[in-house]
Structure formats: structure tokens, C-alpha cells
Amino acid sequence: VPLLVGSEKPGIGGEPLVGQKIKPKHSVYPKGQGSSMPSWVAFDKKTLCFEAYFQENVTDAQNETYRIRKCKIYFYLEDDTIQVVEPEFKNCGIPQGTLICRHRIPLPPPNNDQFYNVYHFNLNQQMVLYSRTFTLTNCDPFTRNFLTRLGVILNDPAPVPEDPYSSLREQLDKNMNPLRPYERCDTLKQFLDNDRKVLRFCCLWDDTESVFGDPRELVLYYFLADDTIEIHEVFYPNSGRDASPKFLRRGKLPKRPPAQMKQPGEITERTVLNVFASKNQGERYMLDNLQTGAVHEEFYKDHDLVIGGEVNVWGRRVIITDCDDFTKDYYRSNYGIEDFTPVQYKAPPDPIPQKPPRLVPPYNGFGSEEDSLSSCQGLLLRPPRKDFNKFMEKDSCGMESNVLNFRAKMVTSDAVDREREFIISFYLCDDSISVLEPPQRNSGVLGGKFLERGRVKKPGQELFKKELSEYFTAQDLYVGAILCISGKNFQLVAADEYTFNYMEKHAEEFPKANMGSILSKLRSVPEEKQSEIRKFVALSDPTSTGFIAYESFRNLLMDLDCGLSEHEVLVLCRRFSERTQPDVDAGLMLAVAQDFLRKKHFEEIPDMARAFTHRDRHNAGRLPTKETRTVCKAFQLPLPENLLGGLLSKFSDGDEIDYHAFLAGINWIENPAPPVMPSDVLKRKWRGNQLTFSGSQSERHSK
């Protein structure tokens, strides 16, 4: 059956017939080859740039037959598209810009069924784009490198022929403006490099020759940004002269000033030449392009200003005598000058008489001494200033109270007062002291606040005197010190743990807690006493354990007579001691725990038992410590953390806890424990309302 087929149908076996051309399958976009990455990702923002030109015939013009038009050809690698752009020129008279928009351009006939690709580009060859022949002359470095890696052998760059019309236009532009103005002097770099950099010189102008003249001191400023000079005069008090703002306003200073000042407009940037002068036809002028009539003036530069040199300031002879440190560094680094000896132009000044001391009246007894002194320092009464920085640094913050607490006893012959105990607190933020007497049962003395918080003066000072009184400082308080407060002598017998730790941490502020000074005192012990010390230590430690009792070691140090105080002995023993804490009775811990639960009305112990049983899948009656603590936290058991940890450790067997025994022990409803008596002491950590003093009652062994 005869069929009508197109001219593109191939012959037998798919072979093309004679004169037949098979169009490629990919006629719009090239077939992707290589890596799996798409071309618009692999070649994104990668473009080949070629410089080219084409010749355009001009048929309607009389003075020209063709023009050479330069353009740039961009080949986009992501989709093989081409764009032709011609740079725009001012007043060219022809449309410029994008000549060919970006798209795939087919090859010239008879291969118009194919498109240009990267292998069709090379230097010094012609390309036909829509019947317009372009000659490629050069390319950028990226294009050259890319084609070279593809294996394309690039030709040498081709020169661009001269365009007669462009040459004619340039010649016309030159003829239209033959007299160019003076060349521009670009000082922007000098300004950017030297902005706000000024040389400062001390100068002297000897004006003694004039009537009522005298030497005048000047300060010359040289601005490196624009080579200008400004001069100020130094006016002293009671000099008899009115202070003028400036001796010389800022500007360039000529070396040879003219005899007569120029009028405004005589000195201009451009000069003109009289090329035609006639009384009938007038005068004609032209710009002086060769600067034949220009006035050249020489101005002072930085290399003209040296110490000892002279500067002509419009007829005034000014001598440079000295300069500042920045000026010295500038000349030292730029000109290698090392001699900056100042010029002595006047006798050394007389020594300034010392001001008589300001006498302060003695303290009159009204208010504080600082307040009375501040009223004598000015007409306006102001309260005395406090050390705010010290207050912010040493004020209580979190767990750091910055308060030193000592236990003291009264030094007196009265038997009742000797048994009284006091707590002396020193506040580091303002050096104030407060004394509190804890109440004691059946002592016959009502406890409470013994001394209000405030600074305490040292004894033995005169009351009505001119100098300020001395107050007790933190360095005056240590174990063994005797303080006279309100006419009573107090001896510090112990301190709390925080006080010892703070003083040892800041040993540079507290000499009594400085281990270096303590050891230096021990090294000063004579040799014969050192042998006695060895014998005493050997007798106190017959089994050679390396430890002796604290009391024996303290008595030994106090008998050495080497100047050690009680506080220094305690610091030394704390440094080389082994502390042992006695075990707390489990019954006492349970009694305290039940007391906590009774006060909080905690009655959820049966619910806790069911929760423990639910977690105990094997019915072993034991649970890990972590799960036991989790159940206690879930029911919000109102026990302190240290007490809960101690109870769990008492009922633990390895890593497991017998929760039945634990619940039975804390069940204050079914198994009430004996009440906690005031005489019972449960050794716990400080919780904010307890003070534990150390120093003489702790169980300690010295090494």
C-alpha cells in the first residue's frame, strides 16, 4: 500500500538516503552527559566572555564607508545560550546595548538545524550570528583557562582595526577644546593618610624692638593632611594682653611673602593671555595652557620645620624652640632625626612657692568626724563619700556573705561576765562591726544585741583632734586578738569555717593567715630548739604514724616563743591536719526526720509504699538508690537533701535499699520516735541560721 512519508524518514536500516539530513533529537536543549548533577547546577554563574567586533557598512554617509563596532559575546555554559552586548558610548547616534538577547543561536545554513556550542569558539576567528560576521579578538582569564582544560588550542589574540569614525570624533573633540585647564592636583591620598595628624611646635617671637614689646610665646600647628599652618599665642594670667583666638589663621604659609598683600582675585587657579588688543575691536583673551603667566609660590613644608630654625610669618621672625612627642616620633621615623634638644630662651623659672597647708579645725563632737570634715571643705554641705566600689565588691552575693564571724569572751575579773559568750561580726563591705550575745539559759544575763552595727574606733585616741580617728579593720580581727569595744575588752577565741576559708583564700590581705609568713617564723627557731622539737614529736608519736594530737602540737608551737599567735597556729594545723567526723546515730537521724515530717503534716507514706511495690517487679523488697530517691522526689518528701542522703546510706546494702525498713523508720504516725531534745546535737551542714565555730572544739589530728 503506497504511503505518504516525510522527507525526514530514513531508509532501510535507519540509514539516511542520498541528500537527506537527520535532525538531532535534542533540538532545544543539549543532552546531559557526564556527572548526574544537572547542568544548571554544575555550570551555575559560569560564563565565557569574548571580545569581538564586526564591520558595519555605511551607505548614506559621505565621509565614511564603514564602521568598526566593538562588542562582547557571552556564552552561558549551563544551557549553551549566547548573548551579544555592545558597550554604550555617549552621543553615538546609533542604538547600542544588547544586540542579541540570550538564547541558543543556530549555525549558519546549511547547518541551521544545529546550534553553537563551546567548541565553536576560538580566538582570531569569525562567527556568523544571524548574517552578521563577528571576529573574536580576545577573552578573559577564566575563559582561557576553561577552554584550555577542555583541550581547545586557543589562537593568539587578534588586533582590533581602527575605526575611522571614532578617530574623527576624537580629533573633533580635541579641536573643540584645545585650551585645557591646569592639571588637577589630587590630594585625596594625602588627606586619607594624614587626617587628624598634626605636628605641634613651641615657638618664640622676639618683639622687644617694638614699643612696649616683649618676647611672645607661640604654638605652631602643622596639619599634615593639607600642609597648612595655624599659630596660637600663649597667654599667661595677668599678662596685660587680651586673648585673641588665633595669631595666624589656618592656611599655607609662603616662605617669601610679597612686600604688598595681593588683592582678592589677583591670584587665581587659571591665568589668561592677551592675544589681541585693539582700541576699535576690543580685547581678546585665551587661557594660558602652558602656564607662562602663572605665579609660583614656595610654601613651608614639614621638612622646613626643625628645632632651632626660623619661620618667616609674614615678616615676623619666629624661632622654633621645642615640639611634642608625636612630632618627635614623626621626624624620627620619616627623616631619621634623633637630636631634639630644646632651645633655652629664658631663665629657669623660680621654684613655685608651696601653698600653705590648709588648717582643719578640730572635731567638735557633733556628728561623725568625716561629716564635720566635709563641712569644712566647701560652702555647700555635702555628706561624706563612701567607697562605692568596695561596697559593690564586698557586699553579700549568693552564698558569699563577706562577713567574718568570731566567737569572743569578755576579759574581766567578774565571774559572771567571764562566762558570757559573744559573736562579733565584721562586715567587709563597709568595715563595720556588730556584737551579738546569744541567750544562755540560767545565766542570769539577758542576751541579744550588744552593739549596733557600725565602725568602731581603736582605743587610746584623743576625741577632739584635727586628724581622723583610726577604726578597726579586718586585719585587726583574728583568733587570739583582744578588742576594746565600748570600753569592754573582748578576746576572740574561735572563728567559723567561712572566716577561716576567706582569710586563707585572701592570704595577701591577712598576714595572720599567710602560710609563707608562718613558715618563715618557724624557720627562725634556733637549732637547739629544733632538736627538742624532734624529741617531743618522737615521744608524742611512739608508733611512728606521722600524726600527733592537736593539743600537744598546739602546746609545742606556743612554747617555741617564735611570735606565733593563736590564729596562726590554727591556720598551720588546718593546713597539715586530718579531720575525722564522728558517725551520726541512725536513731537520732530518724527522730529528726520524723520531726520534719510531723511539722509538715506529711501523711503520704502508704502511697509511697504502693509506689515502691509497683517499681519492685521481683518483690525483693529492695530497690536501687536512684529509684528510691526518684520516688521520694516525686512525693516531695520534705526532708533536707543532706538528711535524706544520710538516711538512704544507713538503709543501703550495696547499691540497693530496703524500702520497707526505710518507710517504717520515717513513719511518724505508726512508729513515732522519741522527741528531739535541745541537748541533742545533730551535726549537719550550715543551712543559713546556724554558725559552727571551729578552732578549739573540732576533733583534729596534726600531721
XYZ file of C-alpha atoms in Angstrom:
703
model
C 0.000 0.000 0.000
C 1.652 3.263 -1.011
C 2.002 5.697 1.938
C 2.925 9.359 2.067
C 6.010 9.779 4.237
C 8.011 12.861 5.117
C 11.392 13.785 3.788
C 12.906 13.004 7.160
C 12.051 9.297 7.162
C 15.293 7.314 6.808
C 15.817 4.412 4.520
C 16.150 0.728 5.202
C 18.017 0.040 8.427
C 17.712 3.623 9.553
C 20.387 4.826 7.154
C 19.778 8.309 5.683
C 19.011 8.488 1.990
C 21.074 10.402 -0.523
C 20.924 14.138 0.267
C 18.861 13.533 3.424
C 19.814 15.082 6.810
C 18.505 13.761 10.053
C 17.791 16.477 12.665
C 19.113 15.806 16.135
C 16.700 14.636 18.781
C 17.672 17.383 21.195
C 16.935 20.493 19.223
C 16.134 22.838 22.100
C 18.456 21.825 24.952
C 21.642 19.771 24.738
C 21.677 16.225 26.015
C 23.092 15.924 29.538
C 26.327 13.979 29.744
C 28.914 13.457 32.457
C 28.009 13.536 36.156
C 24.474 13.168 37.435
C 24.454 16.787 38.627
C 22.214 18.964 36.409
C 23.931 21.442 34.136
C 22.203 24.447 35.698
C 23.834 23.463 38.994
C 27.248 22.380 37.698
C 27.707 25.470 35.480
C 25.738 27.979 37.544
C 27.132 31.531 37.160
C 29.891 30.282 34.846
C 30.047 32.282 31.642
C 32.625 32.576 28.872
C 33.350 36.161 27.824
C 34.883 37.048 24.431
C 35.831 40.406 22.997
C 34.748 40.805 19.373
C 33.951 43.325 16.676
C 32.010 43.460 13.471
C 32.194 45.757 10.480
C 29.068 47.665 9.511
C 28.783 49.276 6.070
C 27.619 52.883 5.908
C 25.962 53.726 2.580
C 24.297 57.064 3.246
C 27.292 58.942 4.665
C 29.702 60.919 2.521
C 32.734 60.931 4.798
C 32.742 57.271 5.796
C 32.069 53.889 4.232
C 32.151 51.562 7.255
C 32.338 51.491 10.995
C 34.063 49.117 13.389
C 31.722 48.309 16.280
C 33.191 46.614 19.332
C 31.085 44.264 21.445
C 31.259 41.395 23.923
C 29.920 37.885 23.377
C 28.777 35.939 26.473
C 28.405 32.143 26.256
C 26.454 30.631 29.196
C 27.682 27.129 29.953
C 24.558 25.987 31.769
C 22.360 25.911 28.645
C 24.645 26.901 25.690
C 22.905 30.251 25.262
C 24.633 33.267 23.717
C 24.237 36.984 24.353
C 25.873 39.842 22.423
C 26.239 43.217 24.155
C 27.731 46.410 22.708
C 29.044 48.977 25.227
C 27.231 52.273 25.082
C 29.054 55.436 24.052
C 27.840 58.942 24.675
C 26.249 60.712 21.707
C 26.987 57.860 19.305
C 23.686 58.268 17.403
C 23.052 54.539 16.956
C 21.166 52.060 19.162
C 23.563 50.179 21.437
C 23.363 47.819 24.387
C 22.063 44.271 23.919
C 22.318 43.413 20.211
C 21.270 39.767 20.557
C 19.242 38.608 23.536
C 20.257 35.493 25.410
C 19.125 32.322 23.607
C 20.540 29.413 21.631
C 21.738 30.556 18.232
C 21.684 28.137 15.271
C 24.617 27.661 12.953
C 24.511 29.410 9.571
C 22.978 27.492 6.624
C 23.166 24.756 5.530
C 23.743 23.633 9.187
C 20.912 25.700 10.628
C 19.426 22.632 12.322
C 22.330 22.661 14.798
C 23.334 25.159 17.480
C 26.540 26.777 18.609
C 28.342 25.016 21.446
C 31.527 25.632 23.369
C 33.748 24.018 20.737
C 32.763 26.579 18.102
C 34.576 29.403 19.936
C 38.230 30.292 19.413
C 40.305 33.435 19.146
C 41.168 35.161 15.877
C 38.287 33.541 14.007
C 34.950 34.651 12.635
C 31.459 33.647 13.711
C 28.269 34.315 11.805
C 25.389 35.200 14.090
C 22.218 35.878 12.135
C 24.030 37.017 8.936
C 26.375 39.288 10.893
C 30.028 38.303 10.986
C 31.791 38.739 14.324
C 35.554 38.430 14.768
C 36.723 37.167 18.161
C 39.783 39.105 19.294
C 40.413 38.204 22.940
C 38.877 36.630 26.084
C 39.133 36.906 29.848
C 41.390 34.656 32.021
C 38.518 32.400 33.151
C 37.513 31.683 29.539
C 41.098 30.982 28.538
C 41.577 28.585 31.442
C 38.264 26.799 30.824
C 38.868 26.216 27.102
C 42.423 25.100 27.747
C 41.200 22.434 30.176
C 38.712 21.235 27.558
C 41.614 20.653 25.198
C 40.915 23.589 22.875
C 44.089 25.142 21.486
C 43.498 28.892 21.570
C 44.883 31.133 18.862
C 46.768 34.313 19.558
C 44.656 37.416 20.234
C 43.798 39.446 17.151
C 44.164 43.244 16.945
C 41.111 45.422 16.520
C 41.235 47.557 13.356
C 40.965 51.278 13.759
C 37.575 52.827 13.323
C 37.887 55.926 11.118
C 34.710 57.466 12.500
C 35.865 57.106 16.125
C 39.204 58.641 15.252
C 37.430 61.523 13.586
C 35.240 62.091 16.636
C 38.242 62.127 18.974
C 40.016 64.626 16.759
C 36.933 66.834 16.706
C 36.666 66.715 20.490
C 40.273 67.768 20.831
C 39.820 70.618 18.374
C 36.709 71.827 20.161
C 38.597 72.221 23.484
C 42.211 72.912 22.598
C 42.957 75.019 25.706
C 42.772 72.585 28.581
C 42.716 73.887 32.183
C 45.559 73.249 34.554
C 46.225 69.690 35.556
C 44.328 68.628 38.610
C 46.382 68.068 41.776
C 44.873 65.115 43.606
C 45.441 65.438 47.378
C 42.891 62.847 48.484
C 45.522 60.222 49.328
C 47.460 62.697 51.458
C 44.247 63.617 53.274
C 43.233 59.996 53.941
C 46.717 59.033 55.159
C 47.320 62.058 57.402
C 43.876 63.182 58.508
C 43.808 64.336 62.163
C 47.623 64.166 62.321
C 49.077 67.483 63.472
C 52.651 68.464 64.310
C 52.935 70.763 67.331
C 55.881 73.138 67.846
C 56.644 75.615 70.622
C 57.872 78.894 69.140
C 59.179 82.287 70.267
C 58.652 85.686 68.625
C 61.074 88.330 69.919
C 59.044 91.538 69.799
C 61.272 93.543 72.136
C 62.304 96.004 69.410
C 58.821 97.477 69.171
C 57.367 99.906 71.702
C 56.245 98.102 74.836
C 57.243 94.859 73.138
C 58.296 91.702 74.890
C 59.007 88.067 73.917
C 55.846 86.301 72.818
C 55.379 82.544 73.148
C 53.543 80.843 70.293
C 52.312 77.359 69.430
C 52.593 76.389 65.758
C 50.352 73.619 64.392
C 51.292 71.985 61.081
C 48.457 69.933 59.546
C 49.854 67.027 57.561
C 46.559 66.496 55.734
C 46.907 69.629 53.559
C 50.279 71.244 54.532
C 48.619 74.199 56.272
C 49.860 76.096 59.324
C 47.987 77.650 62.213
C 49.588 79.638 65.056
C 48.168 80.374 68.504
C 49.629 82.674 71.142
C 50.155 81.576 74.743
C 48.572 83.988 77.218
C 49.532 83.822 80.873
C 47.356 85.132 83.695
C 47.806 88.835 84.398
C 49.895 89.317 81.250
C 48.047 92.502 80.300
C 47.052 91.208 76.870
C 43.637 90.322 75.550
C 43.419 86.682 74.488
C 42.865 86.594 70.733
C 41.505 83.407 69.179
C 44.365 82.948 66.692
C 47.703 84.555 65.943
C 47.597 83.244 62.352
C 44.577 81.619 60.774
C 44.976 78.250 59.149
C 46.400 78.324 55.646
C 49.545 77.759 53.620
C 52.422 79.947 54.786
C 54.703 81.285 51.984
C 58.443 81.302 52.576
C 58.952 84.660 50.833
C 55.875 86.757 51.373
C 55.374 89.637 48.940
C 56.015 93.190 50.039
C 52.379 94.037 49.491
C 49.446 91.735 50.062
C 47.624 90.618 46.967
C 44.132 91.869 46.458
C 41.280 89.352 46.277
C 41.132 87.916 42.761
C 44.740 88.594 41.802
C 45.808 85.025 42.474
C 43.609 82.560 40.580
C 43.815 78.946 39.544
C 43.922 79.892 35.834
C 45.754 82.664 34.015
C 44.846 84.231 30.662
C 46.908 85.685 27.824
C 46.037 88.841 25.851
C 46.243 87.655 22.251
C 44.580 90.637 20.582
C 44.314 94.230 21.731
C 42.725 96.967 19.688
C 41.008 100.150 20.673
C 38.423 99.741 17.953
C 37.781 95.979 18.066
C 38.342 95.428 21.789
C 40.497 92.843 23.526
C 40.582 89.090 23.260
C 41.997 86.662 25.790
C 42.718 82.949 25.885
C 43.582 80.531 28.684
C 47.253 80.130 29.439
C 47.596 76.444 28.692
C 51.378 76.433 29.135
C 51.183 78.329 32.439
C 53.548 81.010 31.210
C 51.977 83.674 33.380
C 51.339 81.559 36.475
C 52.683 82.787 39.804
C 54.677 80.060 41.566
C 54.965 80.479 45.325
C 57.003 78.304 47.664
C 55.301 77.360 50.906
C 56.616 75.877 54.138
C 56.638 72.072 54.296
C 57.226 69.680 57.165
C 60.917 69.266 56.285
C 61.440 73.027 56.745
C 60.392 72.966 60.408
C 63.289 71.989 62.714
C 64.113 72.851 66.301
C 66.273 75.977 66.304
C 65.129 77.009 62.833
C 63.370 80.206 61.871
C 59.983 80.670 60.246
C 59.066 83.876 58.427
C 55.483 84.550 59.433
C 54.608 87.451 57.171
C 57.672 89.418 58.183
C 57.841 88.212 61.786
C 60.895 86.180 62.788
C 59.635 83.166 64.734
C 62.105 80.670 66.279
C 61.107 77.038 66.858
C 62.171 76.028 70.376
C 60.578 72.616 71.100
C 57.982 70.064 69.920
C 55.766 67.372 71.410
C 56.315 63.605 71.490
C 54.175 62.854 68.420
C 56.219 65.331 66.372
C 59.454 63.739 67.567
C 58.251 60.282 66.568
C 57.180 61.604 63.156
C 60.593 63.162 62.368
C 62.408 60.183 63.828
C 60.560 57.689 61.584
C 60.378 59.814 58.395
C 63.626 61.813 58.419
C 65.843 59.883 60.864
C 66.371 62.885 63.157
C 67.420 61.964 66.690
C 68.507 65.312 68.164
C 65.537 67.142 69.683
C 67.360 69.348 72.170
C 65.062 72.278 73.047
C 66.255 75.861 72.692
C 66.664 77.656 76.015
C 65.300 81.134 75.542
C 64.569 82.137 79.121
C 65.987 81.576 82.564
C 64.645 78.655 84.543
C 61.564 79.690 86.474
C 61.729 80.297 90.152
C 60.554 77.448 92.286
C 56.855 77.654 92.851
C 56.245 78.511 96.479
C 54.401 75.801 98.250
C 50.900 76.562 99.261
C 50.428 76.875 102.975
C 48.720 73.851 104.409
C 45.013 74.190 104.914
C 44.396 74.004 108.620
C 41.478 71.892 109.655
C 39.629 72.806 112.817
C 39.465 70.115 115.497
C 36.489 67.845 115.817
C 33.712 69.478 117.837
C 31.819 66.341 118.796
C 28.740 66.918 116.620
C 28.055 64.207 114.057
C 30.774 61.983 112.692
C 34.337 63.130 112.078
C 34.009 62.636 108.300
C 30.808 64.681 108.207
C 32.411 67.532 110.164
C 35.463 67.467 107.871
C 33.353 67.621 104.680
C 31.581 70.723 106.006
C 34.982 72.476 106.159
C 35.912 71.682 102.535
C 33.262 73.760 100.757
C 30.451 76.208 101.182
C 27.836 73.675 100.115
C 27.320 70.981 102.723
C 27.636 67.521 101.229
C 27.622 64.172 103.008
C 30.953 62.322 103.035
C 31.508 59.971 100.122
C 31.566 56.251 100.725
C 33.709 53.721 98.917
C 31.105 52.520 96.423
C 33.484 50.173 94.589
C 34.402 48.403 97.812
C 30.746 48.122 98.754
C 29.815 46.513 95.400
C 32.794 44.148 95.547
C 32.439 43.019 99.168
C 28.668 43.093 99.542
C 26.887 39.806 100.182
C 26.066 37.948 96.973
C 24.542 34.460 96.960
C 26.484 32.114 99.221
C 29.264 34.687 99.668
C 28.275 36.705 102.731
C 31.626 38.564 103.027
C 31.124 38.668 106.794
C 33.796 37.448 109.238
C 32.287 35.887 112.370
C 34.252 35.295 115.570
C 33.290 33.877 118.963
C 34.565 36.039 121.769
C 34.627 36.203 125.534
C 34.856 39.195 127.786
C 38.215 39.766 129.509
C 37.245 40.826 133.017
C 37.589 39.840 136.656
C 33.830 39.473 137.075
C 32.928 35.782 137.291
C 29.557 36.288 135.631
C 30.911 38.266 132.673
C 33.704 35.753 132.083
C 31.131 33.064 131.260
C 29.288 35.197 128.736
C 29.828 34.411 125.037
C 29.565 36.882 122.178
C 29.519 36.698 118.388
C 31.498 39.529 116.748
C 30.706 40.030 113.054
C 32.910 42.144 110.792
C 31.294 43.336 107.529
C 33.890 43.693 104.784
C 31.729 45.979 102.594
C 31.986 48.974 104.960
C 34.354 47.837 107.798
C 31.525 47.864 110.327
C 31.277 45.647 113.425
C 28.278 44.255 115.254
C 28.293 42.307 118.551
C 25.557 39.802 119.373
C 25.202 37.860 122.610
C 23.343 34.550 122.189
C 20.931 33.914 125.063
C 22.040 31.265 127.593
C 19.663 29.516 129.927
C 20.056 30.123 133.637
C 22.955 32.532 133.056
C 21.293 35.492 134.689
C 22.092 37.713 131.687
C 19.548 38.717 129.064
C 21.094 38.075 125.636
C 20.510 39.945 122.396
C 22.162 42.799 120.526
C 25.165 44.054 122.496
C 26.463 46.587 119.897
C 24.657 48.114 116.916
C 26.359 47.661 113.562
C 28.839 50.441 112.865
C 32.510 51.276 112.679
C 34.431 51.003 115.945
C 37.325 53.312 116.838
C 40.539 51.933 118.186
C 41.144 52.723 121.848
C 43.597 55.294 123.133
C 42.780 58.100 120.658
C 42.076 61.698 121.509
C 38.479 62.709 120.934
C 38.786 66.367 119.885
C 41.631 66.390 117.351
C 42.252 67.539 113.786
C 43.122 64.167 112.259
C 40.588 61.445 111.532
C 40.364 58.613 114.012
C 41.557 55.122 113.228
C 38.990 52.335 113.105
C 39.284 48.589 113.439
C 39.973 46.872 110.113
C 39.650 43.267 109.009
C 43.354 42.687 109.681
C 42.875 43.518 113.375
C 40.469 40.604 113.907
C 41.933 37.133 114.349
C 41.734 34.318 116.856
C 43.596 35.391 119.977
C 43.234 39.149 119.396
C 41.864 41.394 122.144
C 39.485 44.171 121.031
C 38.346 47.088 123.155
C 34.731 47.757 122.175
C 32.643 50.268 124.132
C 35.123 50.184 126.997
C 34.982 46.366 127.264
C 37.830 44.050 126.290
C 36.876 41.066 124.178
C 39.172 38.189 123.301
C 38.454 36.306 120.064
C 38.606 32.618 120.903
C 37.251 30.978 117.709
C 36.019 31.655 114.189
C 33.605 29.921 111.864
C 34.646 27.867 108.854
C 33.755 30.590 106.336
C 36.011 33.079 108.134
C 38.987 30.719 108.082
C 38.426 29.877 104.420
C 38.060 33.532 103.420
C 41.197 34.625 105.265
C 43.221 31.721 103.846
C 41.910 32.449 100.340
C 42.948 36.127 100.637
C 46.200 35.490 102.469
C 47.831 38.549 100.856
C 45.369 40.759 102.790
C 45.529 38.877 106.118
C 49.080 38.363 107.432
C 47.836 36.084 110.215
C 46.556 33.599 107.590
C 49.587 33.785 105.291
C 51.279 30.405 105.263
C 54.531 31.872 103.942
C 54.972 34.232 106.872
C 54.044 31.466 109.341
C 56.645 29.090 107.929
C 59.276 31.850 107.912
C 58.688 32.324 111.655
C 59.134 28.601 112.233
C 62.398 28.604 110.251
C 63.764 31.257 112.617
C 63.696 28.782 115.526
C 67.270 28.161 116.878
C 68.953 24.856 116.175
C 68.955 23.714 119.800
C 65.170 24.104 119.979
C 64.721 22.175 116.750
C 66.357 19.132 118.353
C 63.939 19.446 121.284
C 61.047 19.578 118.823
C 62.181 16.319 117.220
C 62.384 14.609 120.589
C 58.934 15.870 121.553
C 57.411 14.670 118.287
C 59.048 11.252 118.694
C 57.637 10.900 122.213
C 54.150 12.065 121.122
C 54.083 9.561 118.241
C 55.664 6.355 119.557
C 54.147 4.173 116.770
C 55.505 6.460 114.010
C 52.084 7.045 112.420
C 53.044 10.565 111.351
C 50.220 12.172 113.384
C 50.101 13.754 116.821
C 47.207 15.207 118.783
C 46.170 18.776 118.175
C 46.546 19.904 121.799
C 50.077 18.537 122.029
C 51.079 20.191 118.764
C 49.492 23.482 119.829
C 51.314 23.479 123.180
C 54.561 22.766 121.360
C 54.137 25.721 118.996
C 53.086 28.119 121.740
C 56.147 27.185 123.836
C 58.574 27.914 120.986
C 58.378 31.653 121.651
C 58.673 32.463 117.922
C 55.894 35.019 117.789
C 53.062 32.760 116.608
C 49.564 33.843 117.553
C 46.640 31.551 118.259
C 45.195 32.217 114.788
C 48.478 31.354 113.064
C 48.684 28.097 114.995
C 45.136 27.220 113.895
C 45.937 28.025 110.258
C 49.046 25.852 110.399
C 47.120 22.964 111.965
C 44.327 23.297 109.419
C 46.884 23.124 106.642
C 48.531 19.903 107.914
C 45.604 18.164 109.624
C 43.419 15.122 109.152
C 39.826 15.742 110.194
C 37.513 12.977 111.226
C 33.818 13.428 111.730
C 32.047 11.073 114.146
C 29.250 8.942 112.777
C 25.754 10.210 113.469
C 23.365 7.912 115.291
C 20.711 6.433 112.950
C 18.040 6.743 115.660
C 18.771 10.435 116.057
C 18.569 10.915 112.279
C 15.176 9.156 112.170
C 13.936 11.268 115.070
C 14.942 14.453 113.271
C 13.350 13.197 110.024
C 10.082 12.388 111.797
C 10.163 15.815 113.401
C 10.397 17.380 109.902
C 7.533 15.231 108.582
C 5.377 15.912 111.649
C 5.763 19.672 111.246
C 4.889 19.459 107.524
C 1.923 17.100 108.205
C 3.226 14.599 105.673
C 0.795 11.625 105.595
C 1.525 10.057 102.189
C 3.695 7.196 103.462
C 1.135 4.480 102.417
C 1.081 5.918 98.901
C 4.869 5.809 98.841
C 4.754 2.144 99.905
C 2.458 1.331 96.959
C 4.785 3.238 94.612
C 7.806 1.266 95.883
C 5.913 -2.031 95.486
C 4.904 -1.098 91.933
C 8.531 -0.473 90.986
C 9.690 -3.675 92.725
C 8.790 -6.125 89.932
C 10.570 -9.087 91.556
C 9.053 -8.494 95.028
C 12.540 -8.487 96.559
C 11.797 -5.680 98.972
C 14.771 -3.720 97.658
C 15.205 -1.006 95.073
C 18.257 0.792 93.680
C 19.246 4.011 95.403
C 18.494 6.098 92.321
C 14.915 4.791 92.009
C 14.323 5.240 95.751
C 15.441 8.848 95.560
C 13.224 9.364 92.477
C 10.141 8.150 94.374
C 10.982 10.445 97.310
C 11.320 13.416 94.986
C 8.061 12.501 93.214
C 6.134 12.619 96.505
C 8.044 15.778 97.540
C 9.315 14.269 100.770
C 10.000 17.367 102.949
C 13.470 16.390 104.141
C 16.738 18.296 103.599
C 18.987 16.832 100.939
C 21.829 16.019 103.332
C 19.469 14.335 105.807
C 17.782 12.289 103.042
C 21.172 11.201 101.710
C 22.308 10.157 105.190
C 19.151 8.089 105.781
C 19.455 6.337 102.416
C 23.078 5.477 103.208
C 22.016 3.968 106.560
C 19.411 1.673 104.933
C 21.531 0.748 101.903
C 23.096 -2.622 101.257
C 25.487 -2.006 98.419
C 23.522 -0.166 95.729
C 20.078 -1.318 96.945
C 17.879 -0.003 99.743
C 15.411 -1.878 101.947
C 12.466 0.426 101.354
C 10.240 -1.377 103.901
C 12.664 -0.539 106.718
C 13.134 2.989 105.365
C 9.383 3.680 105.336
C 8.917 2.131 108.774
C 11.682 4.318 110.191
C 10.240 7.610 108.894
C 6.568 6.695 109.638
C 5.890 9.154 112.441
C 2.246 8.043 112.718
C 2.676 4.295 113.337
C 6.263 4.204 114.670
C 6.819 7.502 116.481
C 10.403 8.111 117.584
C 11.387 9.844 120.843
C 11.234 13.641 120.531
C 14.447 15.534 119.756
C 15.698 17.239 122.896
C 17.570 20.575 122.851
C 20.656 18.886 124.273
C 20.886 16.538 121.273
C 23.239 17.815 118.587
C 22.851 16.625 115.007
C 25.983 17.512 113.092
C 24.774 18.815 109.788
C 25.997 21.331 107.316
C 25.292 25.019 107.841
C 21.859 25.875 106.443
C 21.776 29.681 106.870
C 20.640 30.044 110.504
C 23.401 28.115 112.266
C 27.003 29.114 112.980
C 29.514 26.339 113.619
C 32.697 27.745 115.166
C 35.939 25.847 114.706
C 39.327 26.298 116.203
C 39.334 24.567 119.546
C 36.423 22.095 119.734
C 36.859 20.182 116.466
C 38.343 16.755 116.527
C 41.577 17.168 114.670
C 44.972 15.495 114.484
C 48.050 17.350 113.229
C 50.488 15.733 110.889
